[in-house]
XYZ file of C-alpha atoms in Angstrom:
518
model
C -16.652 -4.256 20.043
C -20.095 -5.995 20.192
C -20.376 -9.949 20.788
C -22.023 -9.879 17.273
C -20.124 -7.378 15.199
C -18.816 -9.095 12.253
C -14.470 -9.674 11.626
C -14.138 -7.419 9.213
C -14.423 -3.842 11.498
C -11.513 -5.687 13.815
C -8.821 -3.193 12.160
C -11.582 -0.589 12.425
C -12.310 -0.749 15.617
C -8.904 -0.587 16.659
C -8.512 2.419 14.137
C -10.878 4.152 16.351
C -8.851 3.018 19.399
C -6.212 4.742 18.549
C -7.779 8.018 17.131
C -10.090 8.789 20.338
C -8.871 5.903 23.151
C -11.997 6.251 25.760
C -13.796 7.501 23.383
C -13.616 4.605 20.867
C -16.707 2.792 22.026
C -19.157 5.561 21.540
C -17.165 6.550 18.820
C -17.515 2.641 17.433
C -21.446 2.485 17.959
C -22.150 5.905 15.965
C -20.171 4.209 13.476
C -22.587 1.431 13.556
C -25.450 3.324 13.341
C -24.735 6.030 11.004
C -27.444 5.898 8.104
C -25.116 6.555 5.159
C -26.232 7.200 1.213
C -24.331 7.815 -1.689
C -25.442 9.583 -4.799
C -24.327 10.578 -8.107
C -25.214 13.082 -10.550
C -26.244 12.138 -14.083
C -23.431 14.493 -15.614
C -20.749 12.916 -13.821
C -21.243 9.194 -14.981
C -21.104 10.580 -18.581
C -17.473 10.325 -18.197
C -15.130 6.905 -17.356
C -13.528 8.888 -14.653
C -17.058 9.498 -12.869
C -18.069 5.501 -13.404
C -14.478 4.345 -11.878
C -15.326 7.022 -8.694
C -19.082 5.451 -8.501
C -17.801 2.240 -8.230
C -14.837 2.698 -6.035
C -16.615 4.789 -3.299
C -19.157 1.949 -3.073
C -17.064 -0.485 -2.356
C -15.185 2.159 0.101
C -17.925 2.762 1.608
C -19.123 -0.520 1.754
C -16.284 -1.537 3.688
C -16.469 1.021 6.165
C -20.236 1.380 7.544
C -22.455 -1.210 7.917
C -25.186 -0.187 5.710
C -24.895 1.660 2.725
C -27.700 3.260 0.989
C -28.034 3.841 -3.106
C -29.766 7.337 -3.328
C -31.703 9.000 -6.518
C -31.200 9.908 -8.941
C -28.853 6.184 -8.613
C -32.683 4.571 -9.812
C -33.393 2.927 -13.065
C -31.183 3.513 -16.066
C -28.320 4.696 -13.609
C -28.923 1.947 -11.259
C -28.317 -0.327 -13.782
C -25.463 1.539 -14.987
C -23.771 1.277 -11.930
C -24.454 -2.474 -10.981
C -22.843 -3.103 -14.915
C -19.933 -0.787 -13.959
C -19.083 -2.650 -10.522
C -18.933 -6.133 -12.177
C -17.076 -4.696 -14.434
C -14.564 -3.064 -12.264
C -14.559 -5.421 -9.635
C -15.656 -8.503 -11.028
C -18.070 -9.667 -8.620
C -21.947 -8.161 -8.225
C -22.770 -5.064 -5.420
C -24.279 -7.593 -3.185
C -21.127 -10.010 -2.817
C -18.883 -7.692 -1.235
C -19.167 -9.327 2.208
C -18.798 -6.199 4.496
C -21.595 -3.467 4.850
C -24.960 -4.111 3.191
C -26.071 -2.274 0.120
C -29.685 -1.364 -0.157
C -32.046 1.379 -1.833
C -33.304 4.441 -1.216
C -33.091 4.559 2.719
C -32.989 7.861 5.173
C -29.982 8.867 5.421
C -28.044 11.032 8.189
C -25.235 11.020 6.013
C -24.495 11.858 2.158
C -21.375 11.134 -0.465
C -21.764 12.603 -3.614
C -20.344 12.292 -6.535
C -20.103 15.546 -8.663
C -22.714 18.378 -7.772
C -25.324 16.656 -5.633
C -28.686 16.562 -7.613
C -32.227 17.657 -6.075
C -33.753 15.703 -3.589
C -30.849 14.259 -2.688
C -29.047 17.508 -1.422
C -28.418 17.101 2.286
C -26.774 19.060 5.455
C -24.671 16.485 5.992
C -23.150 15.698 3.038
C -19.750 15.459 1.310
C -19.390 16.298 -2.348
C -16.523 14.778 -4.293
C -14.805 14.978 -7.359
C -11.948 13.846 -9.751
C -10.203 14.726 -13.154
C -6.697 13.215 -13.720
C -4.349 13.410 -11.281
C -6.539 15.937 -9.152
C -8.878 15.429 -6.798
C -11.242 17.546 -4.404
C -13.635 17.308 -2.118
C -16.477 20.027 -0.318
C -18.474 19.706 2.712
C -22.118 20.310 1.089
C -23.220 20.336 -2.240
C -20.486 22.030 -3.840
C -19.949 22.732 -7.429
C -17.674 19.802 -8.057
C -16.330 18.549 -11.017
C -15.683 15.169 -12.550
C -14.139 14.493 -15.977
C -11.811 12.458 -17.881
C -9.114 12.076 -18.071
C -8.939 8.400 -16.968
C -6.396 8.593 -13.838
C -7.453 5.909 -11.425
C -4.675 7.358 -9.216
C -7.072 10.620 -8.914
C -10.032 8.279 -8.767
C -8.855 5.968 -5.498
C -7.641 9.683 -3.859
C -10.453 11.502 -3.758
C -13.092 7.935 -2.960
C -10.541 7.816 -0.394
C -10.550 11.105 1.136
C -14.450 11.819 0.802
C -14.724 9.025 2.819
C -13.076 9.819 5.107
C -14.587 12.913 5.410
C -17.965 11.181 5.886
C -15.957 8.735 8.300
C -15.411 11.623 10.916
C -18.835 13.058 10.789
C -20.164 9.981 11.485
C -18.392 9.436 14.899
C -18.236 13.588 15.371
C -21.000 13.542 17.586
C -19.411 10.721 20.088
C -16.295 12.715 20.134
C -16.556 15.051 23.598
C -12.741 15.970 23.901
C -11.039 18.761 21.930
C -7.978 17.213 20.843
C -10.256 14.305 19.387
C -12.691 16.437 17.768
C -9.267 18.228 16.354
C -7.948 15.406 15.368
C -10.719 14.184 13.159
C -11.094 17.680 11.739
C -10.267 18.346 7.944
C -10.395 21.929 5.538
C -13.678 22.022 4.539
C -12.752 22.593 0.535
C -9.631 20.550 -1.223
C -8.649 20.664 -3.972
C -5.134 18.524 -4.382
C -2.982 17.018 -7.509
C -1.423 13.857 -6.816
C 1.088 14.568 -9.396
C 2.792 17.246 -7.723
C 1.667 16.281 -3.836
C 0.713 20.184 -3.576
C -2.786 22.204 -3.807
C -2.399 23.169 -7.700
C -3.412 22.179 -10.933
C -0.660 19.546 -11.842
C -2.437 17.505 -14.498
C -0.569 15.756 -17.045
C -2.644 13.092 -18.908
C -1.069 9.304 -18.842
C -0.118 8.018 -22.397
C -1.990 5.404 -23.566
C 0.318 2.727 -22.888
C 2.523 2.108 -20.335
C 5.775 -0.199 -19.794
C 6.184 -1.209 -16.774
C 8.957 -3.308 -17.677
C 9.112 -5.911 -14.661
C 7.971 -4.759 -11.338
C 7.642 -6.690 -7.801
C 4.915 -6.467 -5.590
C 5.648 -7.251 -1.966
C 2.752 -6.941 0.021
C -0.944 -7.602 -0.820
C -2.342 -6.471 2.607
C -5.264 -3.451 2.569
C -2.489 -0.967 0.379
C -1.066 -3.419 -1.580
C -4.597 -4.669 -2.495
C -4.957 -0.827 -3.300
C -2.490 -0.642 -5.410
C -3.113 -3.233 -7.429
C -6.708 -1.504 -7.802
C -5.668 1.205 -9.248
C -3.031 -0.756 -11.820
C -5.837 -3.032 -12.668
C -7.554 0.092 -13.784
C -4.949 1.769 -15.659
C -5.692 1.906 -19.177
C -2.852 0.285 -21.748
C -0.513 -1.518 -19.317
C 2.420 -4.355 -20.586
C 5.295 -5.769 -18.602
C 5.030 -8.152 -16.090
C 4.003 -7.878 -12.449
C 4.938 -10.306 -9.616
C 2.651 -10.277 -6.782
C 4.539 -11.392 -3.661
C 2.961 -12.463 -0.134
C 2.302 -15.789 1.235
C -0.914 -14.918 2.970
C -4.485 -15.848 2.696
C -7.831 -13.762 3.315
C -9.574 -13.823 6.419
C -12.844 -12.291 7.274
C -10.938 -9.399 8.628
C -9.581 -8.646 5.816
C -12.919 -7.663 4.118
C -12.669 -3.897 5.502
C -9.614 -3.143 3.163
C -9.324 -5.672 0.540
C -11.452 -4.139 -2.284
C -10.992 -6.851 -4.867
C -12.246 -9.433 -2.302
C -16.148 -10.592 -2.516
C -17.526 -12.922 0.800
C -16.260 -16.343 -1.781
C -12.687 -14.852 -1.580
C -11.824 -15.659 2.312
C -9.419 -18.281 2.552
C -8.075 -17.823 -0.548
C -4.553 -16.726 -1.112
C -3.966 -13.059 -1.365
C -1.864 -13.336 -4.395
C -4.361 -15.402 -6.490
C -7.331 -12.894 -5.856
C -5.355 -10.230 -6.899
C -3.475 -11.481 -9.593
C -6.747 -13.026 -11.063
C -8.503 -9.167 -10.886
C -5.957 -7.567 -12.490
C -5.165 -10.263 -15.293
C -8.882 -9.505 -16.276
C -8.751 -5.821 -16.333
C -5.323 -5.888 -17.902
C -5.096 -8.206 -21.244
C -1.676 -7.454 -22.227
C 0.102 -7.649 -18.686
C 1.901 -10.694 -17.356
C 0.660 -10.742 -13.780
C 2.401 -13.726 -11.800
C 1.686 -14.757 -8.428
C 4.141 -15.920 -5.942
C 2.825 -16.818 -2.426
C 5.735 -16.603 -0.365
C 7.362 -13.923 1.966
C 9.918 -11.667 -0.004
C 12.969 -13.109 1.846
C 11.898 -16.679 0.568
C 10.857 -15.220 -3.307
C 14.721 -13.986 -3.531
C 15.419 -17.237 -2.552
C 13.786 -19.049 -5.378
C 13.888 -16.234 -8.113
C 16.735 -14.027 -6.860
C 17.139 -10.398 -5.771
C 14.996 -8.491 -8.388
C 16.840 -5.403 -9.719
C 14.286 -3.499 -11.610
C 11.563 -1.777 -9.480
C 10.228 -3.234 -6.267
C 7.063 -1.516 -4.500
C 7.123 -2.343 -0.656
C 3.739 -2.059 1.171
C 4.948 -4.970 3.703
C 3.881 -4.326 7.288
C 7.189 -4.970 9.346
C 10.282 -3.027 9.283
C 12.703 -5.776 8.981
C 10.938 -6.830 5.178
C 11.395 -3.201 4.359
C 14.975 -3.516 5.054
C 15.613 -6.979 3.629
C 13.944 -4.950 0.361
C 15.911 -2.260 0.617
C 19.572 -3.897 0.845
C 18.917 -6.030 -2.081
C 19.519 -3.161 -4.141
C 17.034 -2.781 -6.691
C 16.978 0.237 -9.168
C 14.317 1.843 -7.593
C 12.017 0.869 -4.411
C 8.724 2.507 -3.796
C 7.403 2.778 -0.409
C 3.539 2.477 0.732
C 2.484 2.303 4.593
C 0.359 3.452 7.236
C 0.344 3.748 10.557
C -3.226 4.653 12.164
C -4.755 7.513 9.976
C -1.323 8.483 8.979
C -0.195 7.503 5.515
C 2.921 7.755 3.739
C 4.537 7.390 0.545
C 8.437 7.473 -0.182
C 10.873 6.562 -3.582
C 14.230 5.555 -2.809
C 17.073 4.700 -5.414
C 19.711 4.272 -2.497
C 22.013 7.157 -3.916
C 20.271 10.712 -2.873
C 18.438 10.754 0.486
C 16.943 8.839 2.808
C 16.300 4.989 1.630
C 13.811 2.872 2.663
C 15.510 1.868 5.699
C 16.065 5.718 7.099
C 12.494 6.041 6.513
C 11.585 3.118 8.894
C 14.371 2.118 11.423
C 12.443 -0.215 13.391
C 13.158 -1.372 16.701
C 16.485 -3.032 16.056
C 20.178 -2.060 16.874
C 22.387 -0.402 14.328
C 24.196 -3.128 12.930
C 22.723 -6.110 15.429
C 22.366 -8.791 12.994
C 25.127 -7.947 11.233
C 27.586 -7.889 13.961
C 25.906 -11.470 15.464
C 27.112 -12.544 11.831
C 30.441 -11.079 12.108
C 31.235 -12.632 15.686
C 29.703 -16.041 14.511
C 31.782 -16.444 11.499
C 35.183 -14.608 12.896
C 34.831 -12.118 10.624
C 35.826 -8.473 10.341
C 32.107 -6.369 10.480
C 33.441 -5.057 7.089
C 33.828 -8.005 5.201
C 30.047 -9.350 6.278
C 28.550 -5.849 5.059
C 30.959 -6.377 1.887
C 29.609 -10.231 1.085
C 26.311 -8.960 1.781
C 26.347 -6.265 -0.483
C 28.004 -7.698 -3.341
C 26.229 -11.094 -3.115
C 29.964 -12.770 -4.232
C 28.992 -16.472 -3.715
C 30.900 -18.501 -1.138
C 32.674 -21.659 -2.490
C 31.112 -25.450 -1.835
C 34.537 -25.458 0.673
C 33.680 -22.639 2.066
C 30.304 -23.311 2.717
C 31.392 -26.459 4.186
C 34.183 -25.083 6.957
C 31.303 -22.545 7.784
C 28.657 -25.188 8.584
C 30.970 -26.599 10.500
C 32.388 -23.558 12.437
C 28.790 -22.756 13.135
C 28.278 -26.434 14.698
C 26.021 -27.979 11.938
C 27.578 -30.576 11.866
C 30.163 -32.273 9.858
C 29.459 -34.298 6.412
C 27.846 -30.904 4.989
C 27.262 -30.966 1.333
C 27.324 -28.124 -1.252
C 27.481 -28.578 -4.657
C 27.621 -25.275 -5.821
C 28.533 -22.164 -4.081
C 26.031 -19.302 -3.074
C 25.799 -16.259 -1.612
C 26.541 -15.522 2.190
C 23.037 -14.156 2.581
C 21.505 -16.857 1.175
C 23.608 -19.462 3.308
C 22.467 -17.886 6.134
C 19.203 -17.607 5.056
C 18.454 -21.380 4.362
C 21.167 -23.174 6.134
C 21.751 -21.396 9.534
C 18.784 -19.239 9.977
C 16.036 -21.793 12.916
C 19.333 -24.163 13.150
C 20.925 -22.087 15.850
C 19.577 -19.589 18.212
C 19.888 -16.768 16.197
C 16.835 -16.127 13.752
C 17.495 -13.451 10.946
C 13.798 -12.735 10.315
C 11.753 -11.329 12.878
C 7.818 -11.476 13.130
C 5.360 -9.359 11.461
C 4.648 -6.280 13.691
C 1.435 -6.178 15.470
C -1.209 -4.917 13.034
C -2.095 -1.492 13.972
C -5.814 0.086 13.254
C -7.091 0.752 9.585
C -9.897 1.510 7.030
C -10.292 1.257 3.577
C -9.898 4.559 3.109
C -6.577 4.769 5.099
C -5.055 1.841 3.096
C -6.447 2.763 -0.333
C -5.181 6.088 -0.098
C -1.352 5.075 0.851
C -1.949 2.801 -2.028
C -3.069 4.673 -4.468
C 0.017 7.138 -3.923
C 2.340 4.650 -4.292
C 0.692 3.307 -7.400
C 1.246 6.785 -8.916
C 4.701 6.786 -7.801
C 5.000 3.660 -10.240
C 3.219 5.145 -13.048
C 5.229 8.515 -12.739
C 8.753 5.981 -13.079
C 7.208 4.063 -15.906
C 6.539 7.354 -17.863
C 9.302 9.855 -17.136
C 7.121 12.070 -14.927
C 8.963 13.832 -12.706
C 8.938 11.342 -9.074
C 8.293 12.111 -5.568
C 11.629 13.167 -3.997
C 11.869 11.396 -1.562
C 8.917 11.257 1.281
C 5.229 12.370 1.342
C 2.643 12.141 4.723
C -0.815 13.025 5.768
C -2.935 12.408 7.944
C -6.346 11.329 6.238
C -8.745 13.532 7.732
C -6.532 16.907 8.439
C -5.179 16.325 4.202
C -1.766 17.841 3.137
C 0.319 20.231 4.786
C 2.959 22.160 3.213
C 6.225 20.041 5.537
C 5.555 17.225 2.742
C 6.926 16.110 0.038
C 10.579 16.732 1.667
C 13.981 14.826 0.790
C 14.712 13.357 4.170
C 18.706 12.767 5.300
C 20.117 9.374 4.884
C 20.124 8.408 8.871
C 23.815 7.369 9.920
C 22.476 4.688 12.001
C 20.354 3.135 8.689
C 20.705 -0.274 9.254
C 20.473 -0.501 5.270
C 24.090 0.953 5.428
C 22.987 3.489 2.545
C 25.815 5.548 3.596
C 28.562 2.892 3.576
C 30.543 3.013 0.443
C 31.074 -0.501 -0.009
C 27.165 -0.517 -0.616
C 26.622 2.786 -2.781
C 29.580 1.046 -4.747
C 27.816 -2.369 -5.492
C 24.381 -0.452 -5.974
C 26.342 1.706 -8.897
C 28.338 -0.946 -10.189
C 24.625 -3.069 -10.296
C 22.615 -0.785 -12.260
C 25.696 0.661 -14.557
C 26.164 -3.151 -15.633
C 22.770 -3.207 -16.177
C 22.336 0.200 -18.353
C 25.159 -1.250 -20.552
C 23.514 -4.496 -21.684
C 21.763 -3.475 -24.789
């Protein structure tokens, strides 16, 4: 990376590293250079659907290259249009978005358009996209694409996501002298894809104009969770209430992937930007912030049992998440230019824990606790799972047995978790919360993808559309294949312990006493 190259391609850059290895710095500098432009035809912004695409690949784009050129017929009226759109949909004006510049009317190698590419804009190297609902599509050249309500910002953020990416490889394409790299980077040259049904068809049921969401928790606001919250920000007729969760703040390098983040927006917390984009976009939603990690919001608030939507980055979050037992958790991640999407309700296939086992021994923690307290394994995995709260006495012959020292006061019980949690847990050598996992290489369009799939996922439960069951991946620039969506096996060595029956009990006996309650 060059001694001058700003923060925000960090994650980029090591994106790159990971796609082509030797190749990365060539790869990197073609990046650099590329002269990209993005256009629009005057059809396409007649529709909401085309004006949410405009203004999303933008800021994509925007994020990705390092100079970003506004192409005719984008001039006058439609100039205008679009600048009015952006602040609209973002909040902020096209020059604040702190990562690549936006100008007018440069020469371009490169060319994204939206909907079929108008004359003189119509170039050799140029990707035409489209959107209408849930599907989205994409053509190398200026193909006869379409764009048209209705609104689905879900079908919006996919196809922004995957035209860019499409531009994204030929930009480096010519850096690229090894096979397998060039292979790599190599996508269909038509798509045409619903996000509904995960599958090349025409799956296109139309959202109803408002939407319950009931009350859902948001763990995560990294590049998908900022994603996500994108495309819910954009969803027409939302109401519920949605708690953002992550104690984090934005840094300069966080400017490639978080789209609702102008230049002003670094050291702010994560949470606040996010909520404060989405209460404006969404009048009738309660949108709360919490900035804390998700072990210490269940803590505070307690273990939600509605919906949770994961798009933390370590493995050990994911499984804290997943053994609280919520009704449903809903699974966003990526992992170089792989994404992946997954819906767990603990019961049929793999939960969220199969899905991503981590580094950790089957049981490790769990037995540490067992040998610790002089327990039987069975009745640690019991307590955990039912969350029975210890008595004061209890809590105090523990503390004690653990070497906390005497003259321990409780004066109210609490659950074993949570005793560990806030009482044992940096007291004694035996942390329960590991570190974040090394970031691994991104883009915009990697995270924004992941998170618009998972936002779907949550629209699809709020609505009675039929869910993902159970896992979906791609990789970003080959698209689909036909081994996804799959139900995975529950893995006997989930350390989530979705297979014991002491926890499929407690998650049925949970959500049955809930379903009662009128």
């Amino acid at each position: 990376m060059h001694a001058d190259q700003p923060r925000f391609v960090d994650r980029t850059v090591r994106l790159l590293q990971e796609l082509v290895g030797p190749e990365a710095r060539k790869a990197h500098d073609c990046l650099v250079k590329a002269n990209v432009g993005v256009t629009a035809s005057s059809s396409s912004l007649q529709s909401m659907q085309g004006r949410m695409l405009l203004a999303l690949t933008v800021n994509l784009l925007a994020r990705t290259f390092a100079q970003v050129s506004i192409l005719p017929p984008l001039r006058g009226r439609l100039l205008d249009q679009l600048a009015g759109d952006f602040a609209q949909f973002w909040g902020f004006p096209l020059d604040a978005i702190g990562a690549g510049r936006i100008v007018e009317n440069a020469t371009c190698d490169l060319v994204l358009a939206i909907g079929k590419a108008e004359s003189p804009t119509v170039h050799s190297q140029m990707v035409t996209i489209g959107c209408t609902g849930w599907i989205s599509e994409y053509q190398h050249g200026p193909g006869p694409v379409v764009v048209s309500d209705p609104i689905n910002p879900v079908g919006v953020a996919v196809s922004a996501s995957m035209g860019v990416a499409q531009l994204f490889a030929k930009a480096v394409a010519p850096s690229l002298r090894q096979p397998r790299f060039r292979k790599a980077m190599a996508g269909p040259h038509t798509l045409r894809w619903s996000a509904l049904s995960y599958r090349q068809d025409d799956a296109n049921h139309p959202l109803p104009p408002q939407i319950s969401l009931d009350h859902v928790v948001l763990a995560g606001m990294g590049g998908v969770g900022a994603a996500l919250e994108t495309v819910l920000a954009w969803t027409p007729g939302l109401q519920g209430t949605v708690t953002l969760v992550d104690p984090d703040r934005i840094e300069e390098s966080n400017l490639n992937r978080f789209l609702a983040a102008p230049r002003s927006a670094v050291g702010r917390l994560k949470v606040e930007v996010a909520r404060d984009h989405m209460a404006r976009q969404q009048p009738n939603l309660k949108v709360l912030a919490a900035p804390l990690t998700y072990q210490q919001f269940v803590r505070r608030v307690g273990r939600p049992r509605g919906t949770v939507v994961s798009t933390v980055d370590n493995d050990e979050a994911r499984a804290f998440i997943q053994t609280d037992l919520p009704r449903v958790v809903i699974d966003g991640a990526t992992s170089g230019p792989v994404i992946g999407v997954s819906r767990h309700t603990f019961l049929d296939g793999a939960c969220l824990g199969c899905i991503h086992p981590g580094t950790r021994q089957l049981y490790s923690q769990e037995l540490q606790m067992a040998r610790l307290l002089g327990w039987p394994l069975g009745t640690v995995i019991e307590r955990l799972a039912t969350d029975e709260p210890l008595s004061p006495q209890d809590l105090r012959m523990l503390g004690e047995h653990l070497g906390l020292g005497k003259g321990l006061e409780f004066r109210e019980g609490k659950p074993l978790r949570v005793f560990w949690a806030e009482d044992v847990c940096g007291k004694i050598d035996l942390p329960v919360e590991t570190a974040a996992q090394s970031p691994s290489g991104s883009a915009a369009f990697v995270s924004t993808l992941a998170g618009a799939l998972a936002a779907g996922e949550l629209l699809k439960d709020a609505t009675g559309m039929v869910p993902l069951d159970n896992e979906f991946r791609m990789q970003v620039f080959q698209g689909p294949t036909n081994a996804f969506p799959r139900k995975r096996p529950k893995d006997p060595k989930c350390r989530c312990f979705c297979s014991e029956d002491a926890m499929r009990l407690a998650y049925l006996e949970i959500h049955s006493r809930r379903e009662a309650v009128p």
